C-alpha cells in the first residue's frame, strides 16, 4: 500500500554475500529454487514445478510457497545488514490466497521497516503459467540481525 | 494452556483417509517425512535430518519446520471432517524459537477449536537428539473444510 | 505490492449498511473513532489522540491501532458481502513498526483477496502530525462472511 | 501443549514495576481493565462487560480481547526483564475462536520462550459467565526488551 522505502546497503558486496549464503541452503537446492533478483531491501526467488513440490492435489505445496517466501524475506532483510552479521527469521504469517497451480512459483519480498535489530518484510508468492502471474500467497515476516556472527560456517 | 478438547470424528475411517492423502503429497516424500501419529484432532509428523533439509548453518531449514507443522495442522483438522470433504490451510503464523539442530524434526499438532467450516490448530515443532527433545517452533493455523470436494484426484 | 483488485459490491447500499454497523460498535465510539472513508474493498478509520488511548509512554496504545485496523479490515471485507450477511474477523496479525506518536491515528484497509466465504485484507496504520503521516503498524487479516445472518440485532 | 518453563525474574521488584506501568496505560483504565495476577512469566488481565466495550452485536469487541491479551503478553515478558529495561510488543497474531459473550473478559498470558532480546508469549482470552469460562481467542506474540531505557516517562 505504502510506497517501498529506498534503502542504502551497509555492505556494498551484499549481493555476493547473499548469493553465497543462498547456495549453502541445502533446502533451496533440494527444492530446485534459484535466487532470481537481489536489490537493497528486495529479493526474488523462483522454483519450477516438479512432482516433488506438490501437495495431494498436484499443486505446489504450501510448504514450498512458505519456504521460498521465508527465504526471500530473510535475504531481503539481509541485504541491509552489515557484512559480519547473521540473519534469523523470528516469525512469519502467511495467507494462502489461491491454489498454487502453475509452471513456476515466484516469491517476491521487500523490507517495509528496517530497524537496527529487527526488519519487517512483506512477500507475495505468485504462480506463473505462460506469461501470466496469479497471486497465491502473501507473507508478513519479522527478521532479526545478529551482529558480529558470520553467516559462514566455522 | 487450556486442556485439549475431546473430539469425535465424523468419519470412522479418518486414519486411513489421512494416510492416503499424506502419501499423495510429493513434498512430504521429498522431505523424507512420515506421518507418525493420527488421532481425533491430533497428528504427529517426523523427518530425519539430511543435508537436503538444511539452511546455511546446517540446521533444519525453517521451511521444513513450517511444512511439517502446516501438514500436521491440516491433517489434525482433517481428522474431524466428513469423508467427502477436502482440507485447505487458510493461513498460519509460526514463531521460530530456537535453532532446529538435532537428528530428527517432530511436528505435533492439535485442534483447539473445531467449527464446521474453520478449525484452528496449534502445533509445536521439536528437535530430537538422542532421547531428548527441544522446542524449536510453534504454529497457530486456520484450516478450512471444503465440503463435497473429494481429496482424491480425478 | 500487487495492485489492488477492482471490486464490484453485491449490495449497492453497502456504504449506509456499514456506517450503521459502525455506529453500533460501542468500542469505536468509546475510542472516539470515526469511519472516514468507505469504498468497494476499502475503508479508512480515524481517531484523535486522547490520554484515554495511550500506553505507558503516552503514545497511542497498540490496542487502539489494532482495534482500528481490525474494524477497518472487517468493514473493507463487509463492503463486498451481500446485504443480509454478517461479518466476522477470523484472525489477524499485526506488526508494530514504530511508536504511534502523533495527533491522529489512521487505519487504511483494503481487500486483497475476495473469496465467497473468506476475504483477506491488508491494513496500514499511520500517525498524522500536522500534514505528515508516518507508518506505525501493518495488519494482515482473514475475515469471514456469515450468509443469511443480519448484522442488526434482534 | 509443552509445559510452561520455570522462570527466575532478574528484578525482584518486578510485580510492583509492572503494576505501576499498567497504571500509566490510559487505555487499560479507559477499558476498565485490571491486572489480576503477575508471576514470573505469567500475567492475567480482566475487564468487566460494559456497553463501551462492545461490537455491533453487543459482545466484547475483538479489539478489547486483543488489547487485553497484548498487554498481558507484554507484561508477562516484562516480568523477566531487568529493572531498567523497557518493553515493546513487536507483533502478534490473534485467532478469534468464539463470540466473546459474557460478564467478564479474562486474558491469561505466559512466556514460552525467553531470549535476551526477544520473548515469545501465548495468551488465551476467555469469557466468564457466572462460574464458567469459555475460550474465545488465542494469541501468539513476540515481545522485545529495550535495555537501559526506563519504562517511566521523563
Coordinates of C-alpha atoms in Angstrom, one line a residue:
Chain A
X1 CA 0.0 0.0 0.0
X2 CA 2.6 2.5 1.2
X3 CA 5.5 3.1 -1.2
X4 CA 8.6 1.0 -0.6
X5 CA 11.2 2.9 1.2
X6 CA 14.6 3.5 -0.5
X7 CA 17.4 1.7 1.2
X8 CA 21.2 2.1 1.2
X9 CA 23.0 -1.1 2.0
X10 CA 25.7 -1.0 4.7
X11 CA 27.7 -3.7 2.8
X12 CA 28.5 -2.9 -0.8
X13 CA 29.1 -6.6 -1.5
X14 CA 25.7 -7.6 -0.2
X15 CA 24.6 -9.3 -3.5
X16 CA 27.6 -11.7 -3.5
X17 CA 27.3 -12.4 0.3
X18 CA 23.6 -13.3 -0.2
X19 CA 24.2 -15.5 -3.3
X20 CA 26.8 -17.5 -1.3
X21 CA 24.5 -17.8 1.7
X22 CA 21.7 -19.0 -0.6
X23 CA 23.9 -21.7 -2.1
X24 CA 24.7 -23.1 1.3
X25 CA 20.9 -23.7 1.9
X26 CA 20.5 -27.4 1.2
X27 CA 16.7 -27.0 1.2
X28 CA 16.7 -24.3 -1.6
X29 CA 18.8 -26.7 -3.8
X30 CA 16.6 -29.6 -2.9
X31 CA 13.5 -27.6 -4.0
X32 CA 15.2 -26.5 -7.2
X33 CA 14.9 -22.9 -6.1
X34 CA 17.1 -20.1 -7.5
X35 CA 17.8 -16.5 -6.4
X36 CA 16.4 -14.5 -9.3
X37 CA 16.9 -11.0 -8.0
X38 CA 18.7 -9.2 -5.2
X39 CA 18.5 -5.4 -4.6
X40 CA 18.7 -3.3 -1.5
X41 CA 15.7 -4.4 0.5
X42 CA 14.3 -6.6 -2.3
X43 CA 14.7 -10.2 -3.4
X44 CA 13.0 -12.7 -5.7
X45 CA 13.3 -16.5 -5.5
X46 CA 11.8 -18.9 -8.1
X47 CA 11.2 -22.6 -8.4
X48 CA 9.9 -24.6 -11.4
X49 CA 7.0 -27.1 -10.9
X50 CA 8.1 -30.7 -10.1
X51 CA 6.1 -33.5 -8.7
X52 CA 8.4 -33.4 -5.6
X53 CA 7.0 -30.0 -4.7
X54 CA 3.3 -30.9 -4.7
X55 CA 0.5 -31.4 -2.2
X56 CA -2.2 -34.0 -2.6
X57 CA -4.0 -32.3 -5.5
X58 CA -0.8 -31.8 -7.6
X59 CA -0.4 -28.1 -6.9
X60 CA 2.7 -26.5 -5.3
X61 CA 2.6 -27.5 -1.6
X62 CA 2.1 -24.5 0.7
X63 CA 5.3 -25.6 2.4
X64 CA 7.1 -24.6 -0.8
X65 CA 5.4 -21.2 -1.0
X66 CA 6.3 -20.6 2.6
X67 CA 9.9 -21.8 2.3
X68 CA 10.5 -19.6 -0.8
X69 CA 8.8 -16.5 0.8
X70 CA 10.6 -17.1 4.1
X71 CA 14.0 -17.2 2.4
X72 CA 13.1 -14.2 0.2
X73 CA 12.1 -12.2 3.3
X74 CA 15.2 -13.2 5.2
X75 CA 17.5 -12.3 2.3
X76 CA 15.7 -9.0 1.6
X77 CA 16.4 -8.1 5.2
X78 CA 19.9 -9.4 4.9
X79 CA 20.8 -7.0 2.0
X80 CA 20.6 -4.2 4.6
X81 CA 22.7 -5.8 7.3
X82 CA 26.4 -5.4 8.0
X83 CA 28.9 -7.8 6.3
X84 CA 29.7 -9.5 9.6
X85 CA 26.1 -10.1 10.7
X86 CA 24.0 -13.2 10.5
X87 CA 20.2 -13.3 9.7
X88 CA 17.4 -15.1 11.5
X89 CA 13.7 -15.3 10.7
X90 CA 11.9 -14.6 14.0
X91 CA 8.4 -15.4 12.8
X92 CA 6.1 -15.0 9.9
X93 CA 2.4 -15.3 9.0
X94 CA 1.3 -16.5 5.6
X95 CA -2.1 -16.4 4.0
X96 CA -2.7 -18.8 1.2
X97 CA -4.9 -17.0 -1.2
X98 CA -5.4 -19.3 -4.2
X99 CA -4.3 -22.8 -5.3
X100 CA -0.6 -22.6 -6.3
X101 CA -1.3 -24.1 -9.8
X102 CA 1.3 -23.1 -12.4
X103 CA 4.6 -23.8 -14.1
X104 CA 6.7 -21.8 -11.8
X105 CA 6.4 -20.4 -8.3
X106 CA 7.8 -16.8 -7.6
X107 CA 8.4 -15.3 -4.2
X108 CA 9.0 -11.5 -4.2
X109 CA 9.9 -9.9 -0.9
X110 CA 10.6 -6.4 0.2
X111 CA 11.6 -4.7 3.5
X112 CA 8.9 -2.4 4.8
X113 CA 10.6 -1.4 8.0
X114 CA 14.3 -1.6 8.7
X115 CA 15.2 -1.3 12.3
X116 CA 18.8 -1.9 13.5
X117 CA 17.8 -5.2 15.2
X118 CA 14.5 -6.1 13.6
X119 CA 13.4 -5.8 10.0
X120 CA 9.8 -6.3 8.8
X121 CA 9.2 -7.7 5.4
X122 CA 6.3 -8.4 3.0
X123 CA 6.4 -11.1 0.4
X124 CA 4.0 -12.0 -2.3
X125 CA 4.0 -15.5 -3.8
X126 CA 2.8 -15.9 -7.4
X127 CA 2.3 -18.7 -9.8
X128 CA 3.4 -18.2 -13.4
X129 CA 1.7 -20.1 -16.3
X130 CA 3.0 -18.9 -19.7
X131 CA 3.3 -15.2 -19.4
X132 CA 0.6 -14.6 -16.8
X133 CA 1.1 -14.4 -13.0
X134 CA -1.5 -15.1 -10.3
X135 CA -1.1 -14.1 -6.6
X136 CA -1.4 -17.2 -4.5
X137 CA 0.0 -16.3 -1.1
X138 CA 1.2 -13.3 0.9
X139 CA 3.6 -13.2 3.9
X140 CA 4.4 -10.7 6.7
X141 CA 7.7 -11.6 8.4
X142 CA 9.9 -10.3 11.2
X143 CA 13.7 -10.9 10.6
X144 CA 16.5 -10.4 13.1
X145 CA 20.0 -9.1 12.7
X146 CA 22.6 -11.0 14.8
X147 CA 25.6 -8.7 14.7
X148 CA 29.2 -10.0 14.8
X149 CA 28.1 -13.5 13.9
X150 CA 29.3 -14.6 10.5
X151 CA 26.8 -16.4 8.2
X152 CA 29.6 -18.7 7.0
X153 CA 30.2 -21.9 8.9
X154 CA 33.2 -22.3 11.2
Chain B
X1 CA -2.7 -23.7 28.3
X2 CA -6.3 -24.8 28.1
X3 CA -6.9 -28.5 28.1
X4 CA -7.3 -30.1 24.7
X5 CA -11.0 -30.7 23.8
X6 CA -12.1 -34.2 23.2
X7 CA -13.2 -34.8 19.6
X8 CA -15.4 -37.4 17.9
X9 CA -14.6 -37.9 14.3
X10 CA -17.4 -37.8 11.8
X11 CA -15.6 -40.4 9.6
X12 CA -14.6 -43.6 11.4
X13 CA -12.1 -44.3 8.6
X14 CA -10.3 -41.0 9.1
X15 CA -6.9 -42.5 9.8
X16 CA -6.7 -44.4 6.6
X17 CA -8.1 -41.4 4.6
X18 CA -5.4 -39.2 6.0
X19 CA -2.6 -41.7 5.5
X20 CA -3.6 -42.0 1.8
X21 CA -3.8 -38.2 1.4
X22 CA -0.4 -37.8 3.1
X23 CA 1.2 -40.3 0.6
X24 CA -0.1 -38.2 -2.3
X25 CA 1.9 -35.2 -1.1
X26 CA 5.0 -35.2 -3.2
X27 CA 6.7 -32.7 -0.9
X28 CA 6.3 -34.8 2.2
X29 CA 8.0 -37.7 0.4
X30 CA 10.7 -35.4 -1.0
X31 CA 11.4 -34.2 2.6
X32 CA 11.5 -37.8 3.9
X33 CA 8.6 -37.0 6.2
X34 CA 6.4 -39.7 7.7
X35 CA 3.0 -39.5 9.5
X36 CA 3.9 -40.9 12.9
X37 CA 0.5 -40.5 14.7
X38 CA -3.1 -39.7 13.9
X39 CA -5.8 -39.4 16.4
X40 CA -9.0 -37.4 16.5
X41 CA -7.8 -33.7 16.4
X42 CA -4.2 -34.7 16.8
X43 CA -1.3 -35.7 14.4
X44 CA 2.5 -36.0 14.5
X45 CA 4.8 -35.8 11.5
X46 CA 8.5 -36.6 11.7
X47 CA 11.6 -36.2 9.4
X48 CA 15.2 -37.3 9.9
X49 CA 18.0 -34.8 9.4
X50 CA 19.5 -34.8 5.9
X51 CA 21.7 -32.2 4.2
X52 CA 18.8 -31.6 1.8
X53 CA 16.8 -30.1 4.6
X54 CA 19.2 -27.5 5.9
X55 CA 19.6 -23.8 5.9
X56 CA 23.0 -22.1 5.6
X57 CA 24.3 -23.1 9.1
X58 CA 23.5 -26.8 8.7
X59 CA 20.3 -26.8 10.9
X60 CA 16.9 -27.8 9.7
X61 CA 15.6 -25.0 7.4
X62 CA 12.6 -23.1 8.9
X63 CA 10.8 -24.1 5.7
X64 CA 10.9 -27.7 6.8
X65 CA 9.7 -26.9 10.3
X66 CA 6.8 -24.9 8.7
X67 CA 6.0 -27.5 6.1
X68 CA 5.8 -30.3 8.7
X69 CA 3.8 -28.2 11.1
X70 CA 1.5 -27.0 8.3
X71 CA 0.7 -30.5 7.2
X72 CA 0.3 -31.7 10.8
X73 CA -2.2 -28.9 11.4
X74 CA -4.1 -29.6 8.2
X75 CA -4.3 -33.3 8.9
X76 CA -5.2 -32.7 12.6
X77 CA -8.2 -30.7 11.3
X78 CA -8.9 -33.2 8.6
X79 CA -9.4 -36.0 11.2
X80 CA -12.6 -34.1 12.2
X81 CA -14.0 -33.6 8.7
X82 CA -16.6 -35.6 6.8
X83 CA -15.3 -38.4 4.5
X84 CA -16.2 -36.4 1.3
X85 CA -14.6 -33.1 2.3
X86 CA -11.3 -31.6 1.3
X87 CA -8.9 -29.7 3.5
X88 CA -7.2 -26.3 2.9
X89 CA -4.8 -24.4 5.1
X90 CA -6.1 -20.8 5.1
X91 CA -3.2 -19.2 6.9
X92 CA -0.7 -19.8 9.7
X93 CA 1.8 -18.0 11.8
X94 CA 5.0 -19.6 13.0
X95 CA 7.5 -18.4 15.6
X96 CA 10.9 -19.9 15.3
X97 CA 12.1 -20.2 18.9
X98 CA 15.5 -22.0 18.7
X99 CA 17.9 -23.3 16.1
X100 CA 16.4 -26.6 14.8
X101 CA 19.6 -28.6 15.5
X102 CA 19.0 -32.3 16.0
X103 CA 18.7 -35.7 14.5
X104 CA 15.0 -35.6 13.9
X105 CA 12.3 -32.9 13.5
X106 CA 8.9 -33.6 15.1
X107 CA 5.8 -31.6 14.4
X108 CA 2.9 -32.2 16.8
X109 CA -0.5 -30.6 16.1
X110 CA -3.8 -30.4 17.8
X111 CA -7.1 -28.8 17.1
X112 CA -8.1 -26.2 19.7
X113 CA -11.3 -25.0 18.0
X114 CA -13.4 -27.1 15.7
X115 CA -16.0 -25.1 13.8
X116 CA -17.9 -26.6 10.9
X117 CA -16.1 -24.5 8.3
X118 CA -13.0 -23.4 10.1
X119 CA -10.8 -25.3 12.5
X120 CA -8.0 -23.6 14.5
X121 CA -4.9 -25.7 15.3
X122 CA -1.7 -25.3 17.4
X123 CA 1.5 -27.1 16.5
X124 CA 4.8 -27.4 18.3
X125 CA 7.9 -28.4 16.4
X126 CA 10.7 -30.1 18.3
X127 CA 14.1 -31.4 17.5
X128 CA 15.2 -34.7 18.9
X129 CA 18.8 -35.5 19.7
X130 CA 19.2 -39.0 21.3
X131 CA 16.3 -39.2 23.8
X132 CA 15.8 -35.5 24.5
X133 CA 13.5 -33.1 22.7
X134 CA 13.8 -29.3 22.4
X135 CA 11.0 -27.0 21.3
X136 CA 12.2 -25.0 18.3
X137 CA 9.0 -23.6 16.8
X138 CA 5.3 -23.1 17.4
X139 CA 2.5 -22.5 14.9
X140 CA -1.1 -21.2 15.1
X141 CA -3.1 -22.1 12.0
X142 CA -6.5 -21.7 10.5
X143 CA -7.7 -24.7 8.4
X144 CA -10.8 -24.8 6.2
X145 CA -13.2 -27.6 5.4
X146 CA -14.4 -27.7 1.8
X147 CA -17.5 -30.0 1.8
X148 CA -18.4 -32.3 -1.1
X149 CA -15.0 -32.0 -2.7
X150 CA -13.0 -35.2 -2.5
X151 CA -9.4 -35.1 -1.6
X152 CA -8.6 -37.7 -4.2
X153 CA -7.7 -36.6 -7.7
X154 CA -9.8 -37.2 -10.8
Chain C
X1 CA 3.0 -4.7 -3.7
X2 CA 0.5 -6.1 -6.1
X3 CA -2.1 -3.6 -7.4
X4 CA -5.4 -3.6 -5.6
X5 CA -8.1 -5.5 -7.4
X6 CA -11.2 -3.7 -8.6
X7 CA -14.3 -4.8 -6.7
X8 CA -18.0 -4.6 -7.5
X9 CA -20.2 -4.6 -4.4
X10 CA -23.1 -7.0 -4.3
X11 CA -25.1 -4.6 -2.2
X12 CA -25.4 -1.1 -3.7
X13 CA -26.3 0.3 -0.3
X14 CA -23.1 -1.1 1.2
X15 CA -21.9 2.3 2.5
X16 CA -25.0 3.0 4.5
X17 CA -25.1 -0.5 5.9
X18 CA -21.5 -0.2 7.1
X19 CA -22.0 3.3 8.6
X20 CA -24.9 1.9 10.6
X21 CA -23.0 -1.1 11.8
X22 CA -20.0 1.1 12.7
X23 CA -22.3 3.2 14.9
X24 CA -23.5 0.2 16.8
X25 CA -19.9 -0.6 17.9
X26 CA -19.7 0.8 21.4
X27 CA -15.9 0.4 21.4
X28 CA -15.4 2.6 18.3
X29 CA -17.5 5.4 20.0
X30 CA -15.6 4.8 23.3
X31 CA -12.3 5.3 21.4
X32 CA -13.6 8.4 19.6
X33 CA -13.1 6.7 16.2
X34 CA -14.9 7.7 13.0
X35 CA -15.4 6.0 9.7
X36 CA -13.6 8.4 7.3
X37 CA -13.9 6.5 4.0
X38 CA -15.8 3.6 2.6
X39 CA -15.4 2.3 -1.0
X40 CA -15.7 -1.2 -2.5
X41 CA -13.0 -3.2 -0.8
X42 CA -11.5 -0.1 1.0
X43 CA -12.1 1.7 4.3
X44 CA -10.4 4.3 6.5
X45 CA -11.0 4.8 10.2
X46 CA -9.5 7.6 12.3
X47 CA -9.2 8.6 15.9
X48 CA -7.8 11.7 17.5
X49 CA -5.2 11.5 20.3
X50 CA -6.6 11.5 23.8
X51 CA -5.0 10.4 27.1
X52 CA -7.6 7.6 27.2
X53 CA -5.9 5.9 24.2
X54 CA -2.3 5.8 25.5
X55 CA 0.2 3.2 26.6
X56 CA 2.7 3.9 29.4
X57 CA 4.8 6.3 27.3
X58 CA 2.0 8.5 26.2
X59 CA 1.8 7.2 22.6
X60 CA -1.3 5.5 21.1
X61 CA -1.7 2.1 22.7
X62 CA -1.1 -0.8 20.3
X63 CA -4.6 -1.9 21.3
X64 CA -6.0 1.2 19.6
X65 CA -4.0 0.6 16.4
X66 CA -5.2 -3.0 16.3
X67 CA -8.8 -2.2 17.1
X68 CA -9.0 0.5 14.3
X69 CA -7.2 -1.7 11.8
X70 CA -9.3 -4.8 12.7
X71 CA -12.5 -2.8 12.2
X72 CA -11.2 -1.3 9.0
X73 CA -10.3 -4.7 7.7
X74 CA -13.7 -6.1 8.7
X75 CA -15.6 -3.3 7.1
X76 CA -13.5 -3.4 3.9
X77 CA -14.5 -7.0 3.6
X78 CA -18.1 -6.2 4.5
X79 CA -18.4 -3.8 1.6
X80 CA -18.2 -6.8 -0.7
X81 CA -20.7 -9.0 1.2
X82 CA -24.5 -9.5 0.4
X83 CA -26.9 -7.2 2.3
X84 CA -28.2 -10.0 4.5
X85 CA -24.8 -11.3 5.6
X86 CA -22.9 -10.7 8.8
X87 CA -19.1 -10.2 9.1
X88 CA -16.6 -11.8 11.5
X89 CA -12.9 -11.3 11.9
X90 CA -11.4 -14.8 11.9
X91 CA -7.9 -13.8 12.8
X92 CA -5.2 -11.2 12.2
X93 CA -1.5 -10.5 12.6
X94 CA -0.2 -7.0 13.3
X95 CA 3.4 -5.8 13.2
X96 CA 4.0 -2.7 15.3
X97 CA 6.6 -0.8 13.2
X98 CA 7.2 2.5 15.0
X99 CA 5.9 4.3 18.1
X100 CA 2.4 5.6 17.4
X101 CA 3.2 9.2 18.3
X102 CA 1.0 11.8 16.7
X103 CA -2.2 13.9 16.7
X104 CA -4.3 11.3 14.9
X105 CA -4.3 7.6 14.2
X106 CA -5.4 6.5 10.7
X107 CA -6.1 2.9 9.7
X108 CA -6.5 2.2 6.0
X109 CA -7.6 -1.3 4.9
X110 CA -8.1 -2.9 1.6
X111 CA -9.2 -6.4 0.5
X112 CA -6.5 -8.3 -1.4
X113 CA -8.5 -11.5 -2.0
X114 CA -12.2 -11.8 -2.0
X115 CA -13.5 -15.4 -1.8
X116 CA -17.1 -16.1 -1.2
X117 CA -16.6 -17.3 2.4
X118 CA -13.2 -15.7 3.3
X119 CA -11.8 -12.4 2.4
X120 CA -8.1 -11.4 3.1
X121 CA -7.3 -7.8 3.9
X122 CA -4.2 -5.7 4.5
X123 CA -4.3 -2.6 6.7
X124 CA -1.7 0.1 7.3
X125 CA -1.9 2.2 10.5
X126 CA -0.4 5.7 10.3
X127 CA 0.1 8.5 12.7
X128 CA -0.6 12.0 11.5
X129 CA 1.2 15.1 12.9
X130 CA 0.3 18.3 11.1
X131 CA 0.4 17.4 7.5
X132 CA 2.8 14.4 7.6
X133 CA 2.0 10.8 8.1
X134 CA 4.2 8.0 9.4
X135 CA 3.5 4.3 9.1
X136 CA 3.4 2.7 12.6
X137 CA 1.7 -0.7 12.0
X138 CA 0.6 -3.1 9.4
X139 CA -2.0 -5.8 9.6
X140 CA -2.9 -9.0 7.6
X141 CA -6.4 -10.2 8.4
X142 CA -8.8 -13.0 7.5
X143 CA -12.5 -12.0 7.5
X144 CA -15.5 -14.4 7.2
X145 CA -18.8 -13.9 5.6
X146 CA -21.8 -15.4 7.5
X147 CA -24.6 -15.5 5.0
X148 CA -28.2 -15.1 5.9
X149 CA -27.4 -13.6 9.3
X150 CA -28.2 -10.0 9.7
X151 CA -25.7 -7.6 11.2
X152 CA -28.6 -5.9 13.0
X153 CA -29.6 -7.0 16.5
X154 CA -32.9 -8.8 17.1
Chain D
X1 CA 1.0 -28.2 24.8
X2 CA 4.5 -28.1 26.2
X3 CA 4.8 -27.5 29.9
X4 CA 5.4 -23.9 30.8
X5 CA 9.1 -23.3 31.6
X6 CA 10.1 -22.1 35.1
X7 CA 11.4 -18.6 35.1
X8 CA 13.6 -16.6 37.6
X9 CA 13.0 -12.9 37.4
X10 CA 16.1 -10.7 37.1
X11 CA 14.3 -7.9 39.0
X12 CA 12.9 -9.0 42.4
X13 CA 10.6 -6.0 42.4
X14 CA 9.1 -7.0 39.1
X15 CA 5.5 -7.1 40.3
X16 CA 5.5 -3.5 41.6
X17 CA 7.3 -2.3 38.5
X18 CA 4.6 -3.9 36.3
X19 CA 1.7 -2.6 38.4
X20 CA 3.0 0.9 38.1
X21 CA 3.5 0.6 34.3
X22 CA 0.0 -0.8 33.9
X23 CA -1.5 2.1 35.8
X24 CA 0.2 4.5 33.4
X25 CA -1.7 2.9 30.4
X26 CA -4.6 5.3 29.8
X27 CA -6.2 2.7 27.6
X28 CA -6.3 0.0 30.2
X29 CA -8.1 2.4 32.6
X30 CA -10.4 3.5 29.8
X31 CA -11.4 -0.1 29.2
X32 CA -11.9 -0.7 32.9
X33 CA -9.2 -3.4 32.9
X34 CA -7.3 -4.5 35.9
X35 CA -4.1 -6.5 36.4
X36 CA -5.4 -9.6 38.3
X37 CA -2.2 -11.7 38.5
X38 CA 1.5 -11.2 38.0
X39 CA 4.0 -14.1 38.4
X40 CA 7.4 -14.8 36.7
X41 CA 6.5 -15.2 33.0
X42 CA 2.7 -15.1 33.7
X43 CA 0.0 -12.4 33.9
X44 CA -3.7 -12.1 33.9
X45 CA -5.8 -9.0 33.0
X46 CA -9.5 -8.8 33.4
X47 CA -12.3 -6.3 32.3
X48 CA -16.0 -6.4 33.1
X49 CA -18.6 -6.1 30.4
X50 CA -19.8 -2.6 29.6
X51 CA -21.6 -1.2 26.5
X52 CA -18.4 0.8 25.8
X53 CA -16.5 -2.4 25.0
X54 CA -18.9 -3.9 22.5
X55 CA -19.0 -4.6 18.8
X56 CA -22.2 -4.4 16.7
X57 CA -23.8 -7.5 18.2
X58 CA -23.3 -6.5 21.8
X59 CA -20.4 -8.9 22.6
X60 CA -16.9 -7.8 23.7
X61 CA -15.2 -6.2 20.6
X62 CA -12.3 -8.2 19.3
X63 CA -10.3 -5.0 19.9
X64 CA -10.8 -5.4 23.6
X65 CA -9.8 -9.1 23.6
X66 CA -6.7 -8.1 21.6
X67 CA -5.8 -5.1 23.8
X68 CA -6.0 -7.2 27.0
X69 CA -4.1 -10.1 25.5
X70 CA -1.4 -7.8 24.0
X71 CA -0.9 -6.1 27.4
X72 CA -0.9 -9.5 29.2
X73 CA 1.8 -10.8 26.8
X74 CA 3.8 -7.7 27.1
X75 CA 3.8 -7.7 30.9
X76 CA 4.3 -11.5 31.1
X77 CA 7.5 -10.9 29.1
X78 CA 8.3 -7.8 31.2
X79 CA 8.4 -9.8 34.4
X80 CA 11.6 -11.4 33.1
X81 CA 13.4 -8.2 32.1
X82 CA 15.9 -6.1 34.0
X83 CA 14.6 -3.3 36.2
X84 CA 16.0 -0.6 33.8
X85 CA 14.5 -2.1 30.6
X86 CA 11.5 -1.1 28.6
X87 CA 9.1 -3.4 26.9
X88 CA 7.7 -3.3 23.3
X89 CA 5.3 -5.6 21.5
X90 CA 6.9 -6.4 18.2
X91 CA 3.9 -8.2 16.7
X92 CA 1.2 -10.6 17.4
X93 CA -1.4 -12.9 15.8
X94 CA -4.8 -13.5 17.3
X95 CA -7.4 -16.0 16.4
X96 CA -10.9 -15.2 17.4
X97 CA -12.4 -18.6 18.3
X98 CA -15.9 -17.8 19.6
X99 CA -18.2 -14.8 20.3
X100 CA -16.9 -13.0 23.4
X101 CA -20.2 -13.1 25.1
X102 CA -20.0 -13.0 28.9
X103 CA -19.9 -10.9 32.1
X104 CA -16.1 -10.6 32.2
X105 CA -13.2 -10.9 29.8
X106 CA -10.0 -12.6 31.0
X107 CA -6.6 -12.6 29.2
X108 CA -4.1 -15.1 30.5
X109 CA -0.6 -14.9 29.1
X110 CA 2.6 -16.8 29.6
X111 CA 6.1 -16.7 28.2
X112 CA 7.0 -19.8 26.2
X113 CA 10.5 -18.7 25.1
X114 CA 12.6 -16.1 26.9
X115 CA 15.5 -14.9 24.8
X116 CA 17.6 -12.0 26.0
X117 CA 16.2 -9.6 23.3
X118 CA 13.0 -11.3 22.3
X119 CA 10.4 -13.2 24.3
X120 CA 7.6 -15.2 22.8
X121 CA 4.3 -15.4 24.6
X122 CA 1.0 -17.2 24.3
X123 CA -2.3 -15.8 25.7
X124 CA -5.7 -17.2 26.0
X125 CA -8.7 -14.9 26.2
X126 CA -11.8 -16.3 28.0
X127 CA -15.2 -15.0 28.8
X128 CA -16.7 -15.7 32.2
X129 CA -20.4 -16.0 32.8
X130 CA -21.2 -16.9 36.4
X131 CA -18.6 -19.6 37.4
X132 CA -17.9 -21.0 33.9
X133 CA -15.3 -19.8 31.4
X134 CA -15.2 -20.2 27.6
X135 CA -12.2 -19.8 25.4
X136 CA -12.9 -17.0 22.9
X137 CA -9.4 -16.1 21.5
X138 CA -5.8 -17.1 21.5
X139 CA -2.7 -15.0 20.8
X140 CA 0.9 -15.7 19.8
X141 CA 3.1 -12.7 20.4
X142 CA 6.7 -11.5 20.1
X143 CA 7.9 -9.0 22.7
X144 CA 11.1 -7.1 22.7
X145 CA 13.3 -6.0 25.6
X146 CA 14.8 -2.5 25.2
X147 CA 17.7 -2.4 27.7
X148 CA 18.7 0.8 29.5
X149 CA 15.5 2.6 28.6
X150 CA 13.3 3.2 31.6
X151 CA 9.6 2.5 31.3
X152 CA 8.9 5.6 33.3
X153 CA 8.3 8.9 31.5
X154 CA 10.9 11.8 31.6

